[in-house]
Tab-separated table of N, CA and C in Angstrom:
chain	number	residue	atom	x	y	z
A	6	MET	N	93.346	126.546	49.607
A	6	MET	CA	93.651	125.147	49.824
A	6	MET	C	94.926	124.989	50.636
A	7	LYS	N	95.917	125.871	50.421
A	7	LYS	CA	97.141	125.816	51.192
A	7	LYS	C	96.863	126.009	52.700
A	8	LYS	N	95.981	126.946	53.033
A	8	LYS	CA	95.611	127.185	54.414
A	8	LYS	C	95.046	125.886	55.052
A	9	LEU	N	94.147	125.255	54.332
A	9	LEU	CA	93.571	124.025	54.894
A	9	LEU	C	94.640	122.926	55.102
A	10	ASN	N	95.565	122.804	54.197
A	10	ASN	CA	96.644	121.831	54.360
A	10	ASN	C	97.502	122.125	55.584
A	11	VAL	N	97.795	123.399	55.826
A	11	VAL	CA	98.590	123.784	56.967
A	11	VAL	C	97.828	123.467	58.275
A	12	VAL	N	96.591	123.761	58.299
A	12	VAL	CA	95.790	123.499	59.483
A	12	VAL	C	95.696	122.005	59.751
A	13	ILE	N	95.556	121.201	58.733
A	13	ILE	CA	95.497	119.738	58.900
A	13	ILE	C	96.845	119.217	59.417
A	14	VAL	N	97.926	119.711	58.846
A	14	VAL	CA	99.294	119.296	59.323
A	14	VAL	C	99.506	119.706	60.737
A	15	LEU	N	99.141	120.938	61.122
A	15	LEU	CA	99.302	121.370	62.492
A	15	LEU	C	98.436	120.545	63.457
A	16	ALA	N	97.188	120.238	63.057
A	16	ALA	CA	96.358	119.424	63.906
A	16	ALA	C	96.956	118.023	64.087
A	17	ALA	N	97.514	117.438	63.043
A	17	ALA	CA	98.172	116.107	63.147
A	17	ALA	C	99.352	116.136	64.088
A	18	VAL	N	100.184	117.211	63.994
A	18	VAL	CA	101.308	117.355	64.855
A	18	VAL	C	100.895	117.492	66.300
A	19	CYS	N	99.879	118.261	66.550
A	19	CYS	CA	99.350	118.448	67.914
A	19	CYS	C	98.824	117.109	68.512
A	20	LEU	N	98.133	116.325	67.666
A	20	LEU	CA	97.649	115.043	68.097
A	20	LEU	C	98.747	114.097	68.432
A	21	LEU	N	99.831	114.062	67.631
A	21	LEU	CA	100.930	113.235	67.918
A	21	LEU	C	101.681	113.620	69.162
A	22	MET	N	101.843	114.922	69.353
A	22	MET	CA	102.520	115.382	70.568
A	22	MET	C	101.671	115.050	71.804
A	23	GLY	N	100.369	115.197	71.694
A	23	GLY	CA	99.450	114.839	72.816
A	23	GLY	C	99.528	113.331	73.111
A	24	ALA	N	99.639	112.478	72.119
A	24	ALA	CA	99.700	111.043	72.317
A	24	ALA	C	100.974	110.706	73.003
A	25	GLN	N	102.073	111.336	72.684
A	25	GLN	CA	103.330	111.066	73.342
A	25	GLN	C	103.248	111.509	74.812
A	26	ALA	N	102.713	112.692	75.075
A	26	ALA	CA	102.623	113.198	76.425
A	26	ALA	C	101.712	112.296	77.295
A	27	ALA	N	100.628	111.762	76.701
A	27	ALA	CA	99.714	110.966	77.473
A	27	ALA	C	100.354	109.597	77.825
A	28	HIS	N	101.307	109.138	77.088
A	28	HIS	CA	101.937	107.850	77.354
A	28	HIS	C	102.778	107.897	78.606
A	29	GLY	N	103.366	109.051	78.919
A	29	GLY	CA	104.213	109.192	80.093
A	29	GLY	C	105.618	108.732	79.946
A	30	ALA	N	106.397	108.983	80.944
A	30	ALA	CA	107.810	108.692	80.940
A	30	ALA	C	108.106	107.408	81.714
A	31	ASN	N	109.258	106.830	81.455
A	31	ASN	CA	109.754	105.714	82.252
A	31	ASN	C	110.746	106.242	83.283
A	32	ILE	N	110.544	105.818	84.548
A	32	ILE	CA	111.434	106.224	85.627
A	32	ILE	C	111.977	104.923	86.199
A	33	TYR	N	113.335	104.899	86.379
A	33	TYR	CA	113.972	103.663	86.818
A	33	TYR	C	114.482	103.859	88.242
A	34	VAL	N	114.301	102.793	89.061
A	34	VAL	CA	114.743	102.796	90.445
A	34	VAL	C	115.442	101.530	90.752
A	35	ASP	N	116.656	101.643	91.205
A	35	ASP	CA	117.509	100.495	91.564
A	35	ASP	C	118.074	100.598	92.961
A	36	TYR	N	117.476	99.867	93.811
A	36	TYR	CA	117.810	99.918	95.233
A	36	TYR	C	119.330	99.602	95.469
A	37	TYR	N	119.866	98.750	94.643
A	37	TYR	CA	121.240	98.302	94.840
A	37	TYR	C	122.285	99.294	94.214
A	38	TYR	N	122.023	99.767	92.991
A	38	TYR	CA	123.055	100.535	92.272
A	38	TYR	C	122.620	101.949	91.951
A	39	GLY	N	121.422	102.341	92.296
A	39	GLY	CA	120.903	103.687	91.923
A	39	GLY	C	121.395	104.735	92.905
A	40	SER	N	121.134	106.028	92.521
A	40	SER	CA	121.463	107.159	93.362
A	40	SER	C	120.342	108.165	93.176
A	41	ASP	N	119.903	108.730	94.307
A	41	ASP	CA	118.861	109.752	94.146
A	41	ASP	C	119.330	111.048	93.519
A	42	GLY	N	120.621	111.174	93.318
A	42	GLY	CA	121.154	112.326	92.539
A	42	GLY	C	121.026	112.123	91.075
A	43	ASN	N	120.689	110.890	90.648
A	43	ASN	CA	120.528	110.597	89.196
A	43	ASN	C	119.174	111.086	88.687
A	44	ASP	N	119.025	111.141	87.357
A	44	ASP	CA	117.763	111.588	86.800
A	44	ASP	C	116.702	110.523	86.710
A	45	GLY	N	117.092	109.194	86.829
A	45	GLY	CA	116.107	108.125	86.795
A	45	GLY	C	115.565	107.763	85.421
A	46	LEU	N	116.186	108.237	84.367
A	46	LEU	CA	115.647	108.035	83.022
A	46	LEU	C	116.163	106.766	82.358
A	47	SER	N	117.045	106.043	82.985
A	47	SER	CA	117.568	104.764	82.437
A	47	SER	C	118.046	103.921	83.628
A	48	TRP	N	118.364	102.644	83.384
A	48	TRP	CA	118.950	101.851	84.426
A	48	TRP	C	120.328	102.396	84.871
A	49	GLY	N	121.053	102.921	83.939
A	49	GLY	CA	122.391	103.470	84.245
A	49	GLY	C	122.304	104.752	85.089
A	50	THR	N	121.154	105.416	85.058
A	50	THR	CA	121.036	106.647	85.816
A	50	THR	C	119.818	106.524	86.752
A	51	ALA	N	119.607	105.320	87.281
A	51	ALA	CA	118.436	105.040	88.131
A	51	ALA	C	118.484	105.729	89.449
A	52	LYS	N	117.277	106.086	89.941
A	52	LYS	CA	117.147	106.573	91.313
A	52	LYS	C	117.382	105.424	92.299
A	53	ALA	N	117.676	105.759	93.564
A	53	ALA	CA	117.842	104.725	94.564
A	53	ALA	C	116.604	104.472	95.405
A	54	SER	N	115.808	105.521	95.645
A	54	SER	CA	114.652	105.344	96.554
A	54	SER	C	113.351	105.556	95.815
A	55	MET	N	112.344	104.785	96.234
A	55	MET	CA	110.988	104.888	95.626
A	55	MET	C	110.408	106.265	95.962
A	56	SER	N	110.642	106.804	97.077
A	56	SER	CA	110.074	108.118	97.417
A	56	SER	C	110.629	109.171	96.507
A	57	ASN	N	111.879	109.117	96.125
A	57	ASN	CA	112.435	110.061	95.229
A	57	ASN	C	111.886	109.887	93.814
A	58	ALA	N	111.722	108.673	93.411
A	58	ALA	CA	111.092	108.397	92.060
A	58	ALA	C	109.637	108.921	92.034
A	59	LEU	N	108.895	108.683	93.122
A	59	LEU	CA	107.529	109.129	93.183
A	59	LEU	C	107.467	110.649	93.173
A	60	SER	N	108.453	111.296	93.749
A	60	SER	CA	108.405	112.788	93.790
A	60	SER	C	108.565	113.416	92.446
A	61	ILE	N	109.122	112.680	91.426
A	61	ILE	CA	109.275	113.298	90.110
A	61	ILE	C	108.261	112.690	89.120
A	62	ALA	N	107.467	111.716	89.536
A	62	ALA	CA	106.505	111.095	88.679
A	62	ALA	C	105.314	112.042	88.335
A	63	THR	N	104.869	111.918	87.101
A	63	THR	CA	103.726	112.653	86.637
A	63	THR	C	102.660	111.684	86.072
A	64	PRO	N	101.444	112.157	85.863
A	64	PRO	CA	100.369	111.234	85.393
A	64	PRO	C	100.808	110.500	84.100
A	65	GLY	N	100.557	109.185	84.123
A	65	GLY	CA	100.832	108.344	83.002
A	65	GLY	C	102.248	107.742	83.005
A	66	ASP	N	103.084	108.108	83.939
A	66	ASP	CA	104.433	107.562	84.039
A	66	ASP	C	104.424	106.118	84.477
A	67	THR	N	105.539	105.417	84.209
A	67	THR	CA	105.754	104.038	84.670
A	67	THR	C	107.067	104.045	85.437
A	68	ILE	N	106.999	103.499	86.670
A	68	ILE	CA	108.208	103.346	87.480
A	68	ILE	C	108.559	101.892	87.431
A	69	HIS	N	109.817	101.617	87.016
A	69	HIS	CA	110.451	100.285	86.945
A	69	HIS	C	111.345	100.173	88.147
A	70	ALA	N	111.075	99.188	89.018
A	70	ALA	CA	111.792	99.082	90.268
A	70	ALA	C	112.586	97.769	90.437
A	71	ILE	N	113.746	97.900	90.980
A	71	ILE	CA	114.563	96.759	91.396
A	71	ILE	C	114.742	96.832	92.861
A	72	GLY	N	114.443	95.730	93.585
A	72	GLY	CA	114.612	95.681	95.044
A	72	GLY	C	113.349	95.825	95.810
A	73	ASP	N	113.461	95.923	97.109
A	73	ASP	CA	112.348	96.084	97.992
A	73	ASP	C	112.316	97.453	98.605
A	74	TYR	N	111.126	98.028	98.683
A	74	TYR	CA	111.012	99.407	99.175
A	74	TYR	C	109.907	99.550	100.195
A	75	THR	N	110.247	100.065	101.322
A	75	THR	CA	109.313	100.412	102.337
A	75	THR	C	109.511	101.884	102.688
A	76	TYR	N	108.459	102.651	102.674
A	76	TYR	CA	108.612	104.099	102.926
A	76	TYR	C	107.455	104.503	103.858
A	77	CYS	N	107.705	105.506	104.641
A	77	CYS	CA	106.706	105.939	105.621
A	77	CYS	C	106.074	107.279	105.217
A	78	GLY	N	104.793	107.350	105.363
A	78	GLY	CA	104.063	108.621	105.249
A	78	GLY	C	104.153	109.285	103.883
A	79	PHE	N	104.293	108.543	102.857
A	79	PHE	CA	104.344	109.178	101.471
A	79	PHE	C	103.135	108.663	100.721
A	80	ASP	N	102.261	109.588	100.450
A	80	ASP	CA	101.069	109.254	99.682
A	80	ASP	C	101.320	109.289	98.203
A	81	VAL	N	100.819	108.314	97.494
A	81	VAL	CA	100.948	108.307	96.011
A	81	VAL	C	99.749	108.998	95.488
A	82	ALA	N	99.935	110.200	94.966
A	82	ALA	CA	98.853	111.003	94.434
A	82	ALA	C	99.085	111.329	92.973
A	83	VAL	N	99.571	110.331	92.224
A	83	VAL	CA	99.812	110.536	90.826
A	83	VAL	C	98.853	109.641	90.047
A	84	PRO	N	97.885	110.225	89.308
A	84	PRO	CA	96.908	109.423	88.580
A	84	PRO	C	97.633	108.652	87.480
A	85	ASN	N	97.068	107.457	87.156
A	85	ASN	CA	97.517	106.574	86.089
A	85	ASN	C	98.983	106.243	86.178
A	86	LEU	N	99.517	106.092	87.396
A	86	LEU	CA	100.926	105.702	87.594
A	86	LEU	C	100.988	104.148	87.570
A	87	THR	N	101.979	103.631	86.927
A	87	THR	CA	102.214	102.211	86.848
A	87	THR	C	103.512	101.891	87.576
A	88	LEU	N	103.489	100.943	88.524
A	88	LEU	CA	104.694	100.483	89.246
A	88	LEU	C	104.961	99.068	88.756
A	89	LEU	N	106.173	98.798	88.245
A	89	LEU	CA	106.576	97.504	87.787
A	89	LEU	C	107.835	97.069	88.528
A	90	GLY	N	107.767	95.846	89.123
A	90	GLY	CA	108.959	95.292	89.709
A	90	GLY	C	109.335	94.104	88.951
A	91	GLY	N	110.286	93.274	89.545
A	91	GLY	CA	110.658	92.036	88.883
A	91	GLY	C	111.884	92.103	87.989
A	92	TYR	N	112.716	93.106	88.160
A	92	TYR	CA	113.955	93.237	87.329
A	92	TYR	C	115.148	92.748	88.102
A	93	PRO	N	116.162	92.264	87.442
A	93	PRO	CA	117.412	91.826	88.151
A	93	PRO	C	118.217	93.082	88.530
A	94	PRO	N	119.050	92.923	89.576
A	94	PRO	CA	119.977	94.097	89.968
A	94	PRO	C	120.696	94.592	88.752
A	95	GLY	N	120.727	95.949	88.621
A	95	GLY	CA	121.423	96.538	87.477
A	95	GLY	C	120.571	96.711	86.249
A	96	GLY	N	119.374	96.170	86.214
A	96	GLY	CA	118.452	96.275	85.061
A	96	GLY	C	118.487	95.041	84.267
A	97	GLY	N	117.664	95.018	83.246
A	97	GLY	CA	117.590	93.832	82.383
A	97	GLY	C	116.159	93.443	82.144
A	98	GLU	N	115.961	92.187	81.721
A	98	GLU	CA	114.619	91.707	81.397
A	98	GLU	C	113.796	91.484	82.643
A	99	ARG	N	112.575	91.927	82.597
A	99	ARG	CA	111.650	91.779	83.722
A	99	ARG	C	111.153	90.354	83.858
A	100	ASN	N	111.322	89.771	85.044
A	100	ASN	CA	110.817	88.425	85.273
A	100	ASN	C	110.406	88.327	86.758
A	101	PRO	N	109.187	88.714	87.055
A	101	PRO	CA	108.753	88.786	88.508
A	101	PRO	C	108.763	87.431	89.196
A	102	SER	N	108.697	86.302	88.447
A	102	SER	CA	108.721	85.013	89.138
A	102	SER	C	110.110	84.705	89.699
A	103	ILE	N	111.158	85.339	89.110
A	103	ILE	CA	112.513	85.110	89.602
A	103	ILE	C	113.027	86.273	90.459
A	104	HIS	N	112.715	87.456	90.012
A	104	HIS	CA	113.210	88.685	90.729
A	104	HIS	C	111.999	89.397	91.310
A	105	THR	N	111.760	89.155	92.589
A	105	THR	CA	110.587	89.716	93.226
A	105	THR	C	110.902	91.149	93.769
A	106	SER	N	109.908	91.974	93.789
A	106	SER	CA	110.002	93.320	94.340
A	106	SER	C	108.869	93.504	95.266
A	107	TYR	N	109.139	94.127	96.446
A	107	TYR	CA	108.163	94.357	97.437
A	107	TYR	C	108.091	95.883	97.659
A	108	ILE	N	106.947	96.421	97.497
A	108	ILE	CA	106.741	97.876	97.704
A	108	ILE	C	105.605	98.076	98.698
A	109	SER	N	105.920	98.772	99.756
A	109	SER	CA	104.873	99.007	100.803
A	109	SER	C	105.002	100.367	101.396
A	110	ASN	N	103.876	100.859	101.876
A	110	ASN	CA	103.824	102.119	102.561
A	110	ASN	C	103.095	101.880	103.916
A	111	TYR	N	103.776	102.228	104.953
A	111	TYR	CA	103.119	102.031	106.262
A	111	TYR	C	103.477	103.253	107.131
A	112	ASP	N	102.648	103.478	108.167
A	112	ASP	CA	102.874	104.562	109.133
A	112	ASP	C	103.472	103.975	110.393
């Protein structure tokens, strides 16, 4: 019976870890106050460029963006990636009707 309990507990832990991994990370990009030398894991350590944020994104991640971004020749090849704009400079509550973000890719 102890073996069965251990197997059930291990299976539950694996499921929880898988659920967290499937959710993905949040990556923050702030055109005004970010730096591409930052890790992008919070508004205080936001990346500056969309291309840099995209280069570290993995499936299931969400990129939160402040500002307008135009980049050339960069294909977005990350499945299930979410891009969200509409944040005020420096971070804060998302309100796309007040804080617009424009993201485009052109050649």
